[in-house]
Short mmCIF file of C-alpha atoms in Angstrom, two decimals:
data_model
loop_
_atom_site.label_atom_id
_atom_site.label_comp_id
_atom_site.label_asym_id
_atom_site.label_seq_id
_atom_site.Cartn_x
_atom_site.Cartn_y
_atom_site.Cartn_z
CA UNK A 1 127.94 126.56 99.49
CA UNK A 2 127.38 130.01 97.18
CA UNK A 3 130.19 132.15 97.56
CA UNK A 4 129.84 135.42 99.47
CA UNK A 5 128.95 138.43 97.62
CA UNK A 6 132.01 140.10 96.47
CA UNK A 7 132.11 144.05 96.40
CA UNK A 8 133.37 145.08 92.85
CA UNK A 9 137.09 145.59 92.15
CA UNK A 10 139.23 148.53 91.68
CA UNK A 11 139.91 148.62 87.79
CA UNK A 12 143.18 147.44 87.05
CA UNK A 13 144.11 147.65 83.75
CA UNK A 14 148.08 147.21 83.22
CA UNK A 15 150.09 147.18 79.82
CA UNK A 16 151.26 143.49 79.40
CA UNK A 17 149.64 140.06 80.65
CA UNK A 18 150.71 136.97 81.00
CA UNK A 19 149.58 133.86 78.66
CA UNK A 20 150.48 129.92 78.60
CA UNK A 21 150.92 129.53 75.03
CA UNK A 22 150.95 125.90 73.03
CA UNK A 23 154.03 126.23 71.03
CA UNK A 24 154.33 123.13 69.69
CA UNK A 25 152.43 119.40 71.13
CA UNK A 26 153.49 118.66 74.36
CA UNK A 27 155.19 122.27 74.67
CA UNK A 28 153.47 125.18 76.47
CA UNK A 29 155.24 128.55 77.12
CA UNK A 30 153.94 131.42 79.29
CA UNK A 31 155.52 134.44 77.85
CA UNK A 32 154.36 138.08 78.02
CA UNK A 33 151.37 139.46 75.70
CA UNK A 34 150.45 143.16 75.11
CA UNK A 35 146.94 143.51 76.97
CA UNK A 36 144.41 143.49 74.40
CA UNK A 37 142.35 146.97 73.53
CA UNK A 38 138.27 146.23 73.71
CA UNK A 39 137.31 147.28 70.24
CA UNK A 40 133.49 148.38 69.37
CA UNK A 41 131.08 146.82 71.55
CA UNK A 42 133.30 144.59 73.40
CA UNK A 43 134.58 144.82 77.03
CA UNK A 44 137.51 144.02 78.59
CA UNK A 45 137.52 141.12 81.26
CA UNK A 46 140.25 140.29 83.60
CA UNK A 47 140.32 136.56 83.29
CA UNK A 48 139.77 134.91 87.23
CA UNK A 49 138.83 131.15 86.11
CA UNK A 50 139.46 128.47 83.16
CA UNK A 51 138.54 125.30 83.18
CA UNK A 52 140.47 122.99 81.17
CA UNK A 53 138.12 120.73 78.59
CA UNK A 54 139.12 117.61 76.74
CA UNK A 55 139.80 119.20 73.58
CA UNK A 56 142.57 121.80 75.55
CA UNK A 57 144.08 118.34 76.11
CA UNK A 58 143.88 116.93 72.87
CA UNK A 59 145.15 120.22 71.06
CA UNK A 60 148.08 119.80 73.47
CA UNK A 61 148.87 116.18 73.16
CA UNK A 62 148.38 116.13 69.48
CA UNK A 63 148.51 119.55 68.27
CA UNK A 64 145.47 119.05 66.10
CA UNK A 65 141.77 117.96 66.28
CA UNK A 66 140.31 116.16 63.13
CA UNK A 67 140.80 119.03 60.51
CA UNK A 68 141.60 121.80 62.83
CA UNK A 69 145.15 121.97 63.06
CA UNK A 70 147.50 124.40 65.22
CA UNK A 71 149.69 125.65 63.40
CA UNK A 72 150.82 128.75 64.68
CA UNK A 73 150.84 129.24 68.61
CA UNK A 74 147.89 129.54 70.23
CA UNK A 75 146.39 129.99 73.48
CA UNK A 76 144.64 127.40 74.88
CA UNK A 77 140.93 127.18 76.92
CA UNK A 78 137.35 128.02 76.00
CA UNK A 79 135.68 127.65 79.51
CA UNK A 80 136.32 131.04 81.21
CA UNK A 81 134.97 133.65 83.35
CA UNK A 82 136.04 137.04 84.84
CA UNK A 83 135.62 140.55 85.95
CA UNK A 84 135.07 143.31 83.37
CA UNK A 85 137.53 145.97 83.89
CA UNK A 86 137.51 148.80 81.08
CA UNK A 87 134.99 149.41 78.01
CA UNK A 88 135.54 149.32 74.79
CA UNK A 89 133.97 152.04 71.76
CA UNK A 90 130.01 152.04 72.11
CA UNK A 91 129.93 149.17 74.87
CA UNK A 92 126.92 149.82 77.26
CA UNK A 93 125.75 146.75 79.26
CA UNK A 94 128.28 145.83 81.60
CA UNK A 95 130.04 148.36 84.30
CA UNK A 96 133.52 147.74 85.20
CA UNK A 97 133.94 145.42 88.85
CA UNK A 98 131.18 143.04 86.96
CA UNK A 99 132.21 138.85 87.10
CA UNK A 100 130.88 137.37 83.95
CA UNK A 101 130.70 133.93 82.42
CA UNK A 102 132.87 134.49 78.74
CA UNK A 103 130.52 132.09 75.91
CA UNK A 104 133.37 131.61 74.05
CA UNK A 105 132.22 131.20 70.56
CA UNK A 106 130.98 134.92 68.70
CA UNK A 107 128.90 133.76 65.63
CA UNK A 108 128.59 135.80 62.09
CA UNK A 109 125.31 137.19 62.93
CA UNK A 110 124.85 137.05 59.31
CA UNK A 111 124.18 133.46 57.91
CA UNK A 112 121.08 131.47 57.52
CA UNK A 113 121.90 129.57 60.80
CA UNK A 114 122.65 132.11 62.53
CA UNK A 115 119.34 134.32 61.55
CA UNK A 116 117.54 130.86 62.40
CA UNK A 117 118.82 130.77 66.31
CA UNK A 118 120.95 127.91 65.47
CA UNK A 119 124.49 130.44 65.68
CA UNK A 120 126.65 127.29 66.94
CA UNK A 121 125.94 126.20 63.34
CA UNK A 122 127.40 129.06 61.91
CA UNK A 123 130.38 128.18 59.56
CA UNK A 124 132.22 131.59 60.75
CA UNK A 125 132.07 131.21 64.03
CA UNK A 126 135.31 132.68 65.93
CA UNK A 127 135.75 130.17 68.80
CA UNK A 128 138.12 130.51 71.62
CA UNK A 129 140.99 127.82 71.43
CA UNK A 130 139.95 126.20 68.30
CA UNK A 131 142.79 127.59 65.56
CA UNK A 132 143.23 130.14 64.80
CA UNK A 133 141.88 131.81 67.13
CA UNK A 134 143.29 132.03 71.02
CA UNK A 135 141.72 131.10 73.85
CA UNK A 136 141.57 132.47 77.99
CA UNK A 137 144.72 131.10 79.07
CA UNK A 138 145.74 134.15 80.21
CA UNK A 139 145.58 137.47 82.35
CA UNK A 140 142.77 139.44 80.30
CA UNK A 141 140.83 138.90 77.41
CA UNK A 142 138.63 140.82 75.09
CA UNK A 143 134.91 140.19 74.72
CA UNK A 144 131.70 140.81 72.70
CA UNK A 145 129.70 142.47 75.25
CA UNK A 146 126.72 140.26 74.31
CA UNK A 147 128.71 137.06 74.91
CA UNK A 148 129.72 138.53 78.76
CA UNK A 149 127.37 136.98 80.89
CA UNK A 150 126.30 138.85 84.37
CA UNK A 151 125.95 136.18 87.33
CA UNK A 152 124.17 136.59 90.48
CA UNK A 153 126.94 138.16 93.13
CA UNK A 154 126.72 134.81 94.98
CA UNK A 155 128.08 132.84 92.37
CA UNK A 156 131.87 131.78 92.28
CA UNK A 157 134.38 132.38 89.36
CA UNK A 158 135.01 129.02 89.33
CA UNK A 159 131.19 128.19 89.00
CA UNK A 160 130.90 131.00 85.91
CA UNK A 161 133.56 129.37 84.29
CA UNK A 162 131.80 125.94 84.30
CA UNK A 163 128.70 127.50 82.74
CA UNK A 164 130.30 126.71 79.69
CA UNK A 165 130.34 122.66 80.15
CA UNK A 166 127.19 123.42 81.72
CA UNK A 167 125.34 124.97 78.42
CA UNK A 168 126.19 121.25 76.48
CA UNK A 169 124.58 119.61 79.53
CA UNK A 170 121.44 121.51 79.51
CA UNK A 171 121.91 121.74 74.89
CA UNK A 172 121.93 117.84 75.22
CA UNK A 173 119.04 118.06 77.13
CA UNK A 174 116.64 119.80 75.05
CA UNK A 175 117.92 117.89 72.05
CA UNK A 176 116.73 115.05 73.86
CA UNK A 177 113.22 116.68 74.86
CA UNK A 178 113.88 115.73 78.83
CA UNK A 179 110.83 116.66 80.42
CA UNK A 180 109.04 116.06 83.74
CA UNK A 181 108.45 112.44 84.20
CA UNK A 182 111.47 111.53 81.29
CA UNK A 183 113.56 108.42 82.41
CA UNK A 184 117.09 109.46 81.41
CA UNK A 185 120.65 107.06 80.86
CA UNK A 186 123.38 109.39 80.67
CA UNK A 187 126.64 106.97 79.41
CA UNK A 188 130.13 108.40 80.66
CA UNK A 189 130.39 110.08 84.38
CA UNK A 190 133.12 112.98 83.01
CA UNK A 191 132.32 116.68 83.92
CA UNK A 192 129.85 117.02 80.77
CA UNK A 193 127.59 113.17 81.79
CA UNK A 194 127.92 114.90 85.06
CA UNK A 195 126.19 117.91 84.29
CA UNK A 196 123.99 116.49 81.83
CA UNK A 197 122.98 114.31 84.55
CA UNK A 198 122.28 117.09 87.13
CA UNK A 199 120.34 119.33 84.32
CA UNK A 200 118.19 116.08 83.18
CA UNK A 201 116.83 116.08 87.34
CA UNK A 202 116.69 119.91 87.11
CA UNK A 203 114.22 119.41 83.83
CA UNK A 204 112.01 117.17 85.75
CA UNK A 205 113.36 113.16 84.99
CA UNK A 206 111.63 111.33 87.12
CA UNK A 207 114.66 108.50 86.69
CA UNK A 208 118.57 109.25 85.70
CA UNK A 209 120.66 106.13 85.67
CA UNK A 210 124.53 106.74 84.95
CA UNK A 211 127.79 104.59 84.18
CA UNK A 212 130.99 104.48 83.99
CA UNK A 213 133.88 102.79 84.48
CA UNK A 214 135.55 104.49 87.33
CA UNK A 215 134.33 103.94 90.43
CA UNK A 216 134.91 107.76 91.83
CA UNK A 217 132.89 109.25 89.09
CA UNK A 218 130.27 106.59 89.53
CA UNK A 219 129.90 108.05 93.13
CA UNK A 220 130.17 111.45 92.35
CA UNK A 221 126.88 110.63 89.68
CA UNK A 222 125.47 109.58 93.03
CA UNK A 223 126.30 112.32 95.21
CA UNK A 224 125.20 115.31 92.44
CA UNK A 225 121.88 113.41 92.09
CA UNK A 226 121.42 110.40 89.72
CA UNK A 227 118.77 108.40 91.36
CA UNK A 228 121.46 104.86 90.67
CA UNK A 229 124.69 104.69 88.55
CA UNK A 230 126.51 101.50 87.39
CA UNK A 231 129.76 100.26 86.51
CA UNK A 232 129.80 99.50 82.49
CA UNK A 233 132.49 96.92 83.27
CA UNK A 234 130.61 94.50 85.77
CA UNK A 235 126.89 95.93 84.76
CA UNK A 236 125.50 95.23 80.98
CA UNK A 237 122.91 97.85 80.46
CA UNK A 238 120.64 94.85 79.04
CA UNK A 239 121.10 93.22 82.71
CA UNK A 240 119.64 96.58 84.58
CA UNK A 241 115.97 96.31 83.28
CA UNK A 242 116.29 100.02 82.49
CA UNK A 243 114.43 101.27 79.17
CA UNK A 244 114.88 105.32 78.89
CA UNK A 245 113.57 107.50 77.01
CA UNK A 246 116.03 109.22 76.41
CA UNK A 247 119.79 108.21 76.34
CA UNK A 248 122.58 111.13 76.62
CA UNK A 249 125.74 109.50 75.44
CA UNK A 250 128.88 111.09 77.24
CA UNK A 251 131.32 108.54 76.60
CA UNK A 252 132.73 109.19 73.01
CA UNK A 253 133.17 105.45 73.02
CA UNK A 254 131.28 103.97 69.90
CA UNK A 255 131.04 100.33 71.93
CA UNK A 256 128.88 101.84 74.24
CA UNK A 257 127.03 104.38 71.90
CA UNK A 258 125.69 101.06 70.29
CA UNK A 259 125.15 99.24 73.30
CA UNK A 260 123.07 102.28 75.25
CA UNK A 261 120.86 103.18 71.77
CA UNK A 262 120.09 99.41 72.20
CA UNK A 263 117.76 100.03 75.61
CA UNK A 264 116.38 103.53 74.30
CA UNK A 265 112.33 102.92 74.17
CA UNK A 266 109.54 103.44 71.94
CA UNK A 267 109.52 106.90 70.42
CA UNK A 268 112.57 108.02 72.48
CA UNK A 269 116.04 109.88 71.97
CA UNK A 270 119.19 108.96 71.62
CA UNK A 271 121.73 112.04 71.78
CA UNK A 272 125.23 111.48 70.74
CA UNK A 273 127.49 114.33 73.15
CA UNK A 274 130.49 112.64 73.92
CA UNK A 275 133.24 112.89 70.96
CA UNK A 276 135.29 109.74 70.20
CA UNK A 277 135.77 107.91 66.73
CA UNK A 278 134.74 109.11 63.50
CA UNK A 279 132.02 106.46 63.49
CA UNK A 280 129.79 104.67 65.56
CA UNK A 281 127.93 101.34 64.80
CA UNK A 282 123.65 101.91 64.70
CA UNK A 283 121.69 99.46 65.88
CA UNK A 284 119.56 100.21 62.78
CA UNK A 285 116.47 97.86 63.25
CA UNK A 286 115.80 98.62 66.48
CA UNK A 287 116.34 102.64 65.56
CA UNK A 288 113.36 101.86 63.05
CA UNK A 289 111.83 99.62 64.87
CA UNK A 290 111.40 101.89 67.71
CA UNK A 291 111.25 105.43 66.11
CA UNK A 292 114.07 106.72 68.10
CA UNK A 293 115.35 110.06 66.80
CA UNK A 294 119.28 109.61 67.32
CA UNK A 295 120.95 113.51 66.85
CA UNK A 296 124.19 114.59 67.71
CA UNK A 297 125.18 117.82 69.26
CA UNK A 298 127.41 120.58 68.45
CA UNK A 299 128.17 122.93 71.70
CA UNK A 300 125.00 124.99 72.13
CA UNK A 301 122.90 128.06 71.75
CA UNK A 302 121.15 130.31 73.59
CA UNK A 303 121.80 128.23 76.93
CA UNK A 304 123.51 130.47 79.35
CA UNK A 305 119.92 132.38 80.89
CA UNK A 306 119.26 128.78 81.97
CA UNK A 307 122.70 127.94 83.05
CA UNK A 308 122.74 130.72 84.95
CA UNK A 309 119.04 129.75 86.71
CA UNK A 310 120.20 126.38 87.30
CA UNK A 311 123.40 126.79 88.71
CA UNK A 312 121.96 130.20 91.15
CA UNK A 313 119.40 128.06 92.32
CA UNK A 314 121.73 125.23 93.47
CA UNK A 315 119.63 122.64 91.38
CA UNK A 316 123.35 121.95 89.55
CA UNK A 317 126.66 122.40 91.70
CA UNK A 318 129.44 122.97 89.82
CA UNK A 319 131.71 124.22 92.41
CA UNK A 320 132.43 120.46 93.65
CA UNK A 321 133.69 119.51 89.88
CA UNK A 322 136.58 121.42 90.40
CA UNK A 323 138.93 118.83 91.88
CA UNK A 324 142.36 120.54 90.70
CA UNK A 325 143.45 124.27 90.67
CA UNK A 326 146.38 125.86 89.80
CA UNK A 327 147.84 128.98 88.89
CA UNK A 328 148.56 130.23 85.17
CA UNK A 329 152.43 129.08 85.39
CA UNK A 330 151.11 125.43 86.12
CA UNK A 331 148.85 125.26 83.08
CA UNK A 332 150.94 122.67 82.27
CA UNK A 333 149.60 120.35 85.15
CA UNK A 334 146.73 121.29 84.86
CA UNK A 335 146.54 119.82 81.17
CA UNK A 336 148.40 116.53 81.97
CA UNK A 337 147.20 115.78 85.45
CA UNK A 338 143.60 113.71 84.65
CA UNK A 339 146.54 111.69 82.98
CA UNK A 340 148.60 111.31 86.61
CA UNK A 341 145.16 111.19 88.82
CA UNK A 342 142.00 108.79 88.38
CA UNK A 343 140.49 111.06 90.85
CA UNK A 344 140.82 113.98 88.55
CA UNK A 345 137.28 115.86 87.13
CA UNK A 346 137.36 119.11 86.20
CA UNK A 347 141.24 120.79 86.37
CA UNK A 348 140.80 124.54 86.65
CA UNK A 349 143.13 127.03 85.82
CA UNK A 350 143.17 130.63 88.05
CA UNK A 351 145.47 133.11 86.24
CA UNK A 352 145.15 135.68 88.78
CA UNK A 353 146.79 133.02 91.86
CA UNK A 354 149.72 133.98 93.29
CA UNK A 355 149.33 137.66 91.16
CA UNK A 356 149.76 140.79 93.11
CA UNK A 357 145.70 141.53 94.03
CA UNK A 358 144.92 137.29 93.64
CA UNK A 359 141.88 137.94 92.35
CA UNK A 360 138.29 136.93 93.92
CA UNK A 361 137.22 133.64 94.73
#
């Protein structure tokens, strides 16, 4: 159910902040940070929710990701949302009390991509958690105003937060031109197939078959929507008699990138989301064969107005994905515990728990 509408808070704004900092791999620290000062046109956001995405893991586990490597510390998480407590110089669009959903990537506003619309393309794009630059991990953050997001009152932190894994669900989805009627395979039941999943029935697919291999995400496909869902070990796609039209891959795994493009119909789309080896085998004549447009995906733009719509209206719940949450001292946990529990979705991290105020829920 929508949260209850919450009355705005008191502004707090204190000197220091906490942050859970990724010293080394495997070795996170929370230490004590000056509070950051809102420059021009940014706001000031006390930080309420975090969820914690694959690539927080990987940065921790490995301390790199392809050819962004940590090498100074860094603060970790790229999927928050909070209340805007002060203003900075010349900021006008937010008042102080507001929750917010943080997009966590502020483009150059300056390069051909980015005068285009495409700004998630743009080559100077300062994104949180991806090195250098440090991420929501912590008590309060600092914000391009235009990259605050107002939600409805009704809305959860925890829900704003996930608007971020939201926006790839619903960037997948018009990369793959779902439409009323579309018959949709959505491979790998993690918190982005999920959402994909649950924005491909909010676009009007008539038909959205998932799999996966375990059995609690298969059910949770079923419970959020998907009209069936399979398990990839027992089930060969071939053997369902499903032909999309258009196939969102979640998995990352190239095995079943090739296996799903395989069943994609005439004239449909295959979109390549999930992120797993630096290659994945084509079925080439069929790709020509069929005309299938195959694209990948990199994050998303312009997606949080419909985010927002979808997840107000209750046509995607994201409050149910959040099947961990801990405070800011167990940021640790949170980052290692999909590895301890199957059951494990979406880990969320609420810096203000166990704070003097605790924040809103």
């Amino acid at each position: 159910m929508p949260a209850a509408p919450v009355a705005p808070l008191p502004v707090h704004r204190p000197a220091s902040m906490r942050a859970a900092v990724l010293q080394a791999p495997g070795e996170l620290v929370v230490e004590e940070r000056p509070v950051p000062e809102p420059g021009p046109g940014q706001v000031l956001v006390r930080v309420e929710a975090v969820g914690i995405c694959g690539s927080d893991v990987h940065y921790y586990e490995h301390g790199r990701i392809g050819d962004f490597v940590v090498r100074a510390p860094m603060v970790l998480g790229h999927e928050p949302s909070g209340t805007v407590v002060a203003l900075g110089p010349g900021a006008t669009r937010h008042e102080p009390g507001r929750l917010v959903s943080i997009e966590p990537g502020v483009p150059c506003g300056r390069c051909m991509q980015c005068r285009q619309g495409r700004y998630n393309l743009c080559p100077d794009v300062a994104f949180y958690a991806t090195p250098p630059v440090d991420g929501a991990l912590c008590e309060y953050v600092a914000v391009d105003e235009d990259f605050a997001h107002p939600v409805p009152a009704s809305m959860s932190p925890v829900a704003a937060a996930l608007l971020e894994p939201l926006s790839v669900g619903v960037w997948a989805c018009r990369k793959g031109a779902v439409a009323t009627g579309s018959r949709v395979l959505v491979t790998g039941a993690g918190p982005i197939g999920l959402v994909a999943a649950q924005t491909a029935r909010a676009f009007g697919a008539a038909e959205v078959v998932v799999t996966d291999v375990e059995p609690h995400r298969l059910e949770a496909a079923r419970r959020l929507g998907a009209t069936a869902a399979f398990d990839a070990r027992r089930t060969r796609l071939a053997e369902t008699g499903f032909e999309p039209d258009v196939l969102l891959e979640c998995s990352g795994v190239p095995a079943v990138a090739d296996e799903a493009v395989r069943t994609v119909g005439r004239a449909g789309h295959a979109v390549l989301v999930g992120m797993g080896g630096d290659s994945v085998p084509l079925p080439l004549a069929h790709v020509q064969n069929f005309e299938i447009t195959v694209t990948g995906t990199f994050r998303y733009a312009n997606t949080w107005p419909t985010a927002i719509a979808l997840a107000a209206s209750g046509e995607v719940e994201l409050d149910r994905l959040a099947t961990h949450r801990y405070g800011l001292e167990e940021a640790e946990e949170a980052l290692t515990v999909s590895a301890r529990d199957r059951t494990a979705i979406k880990p969320l991290v609420r810096p203000q728990l166990n704070r003097p105020g605790g924040g809103r829920e």
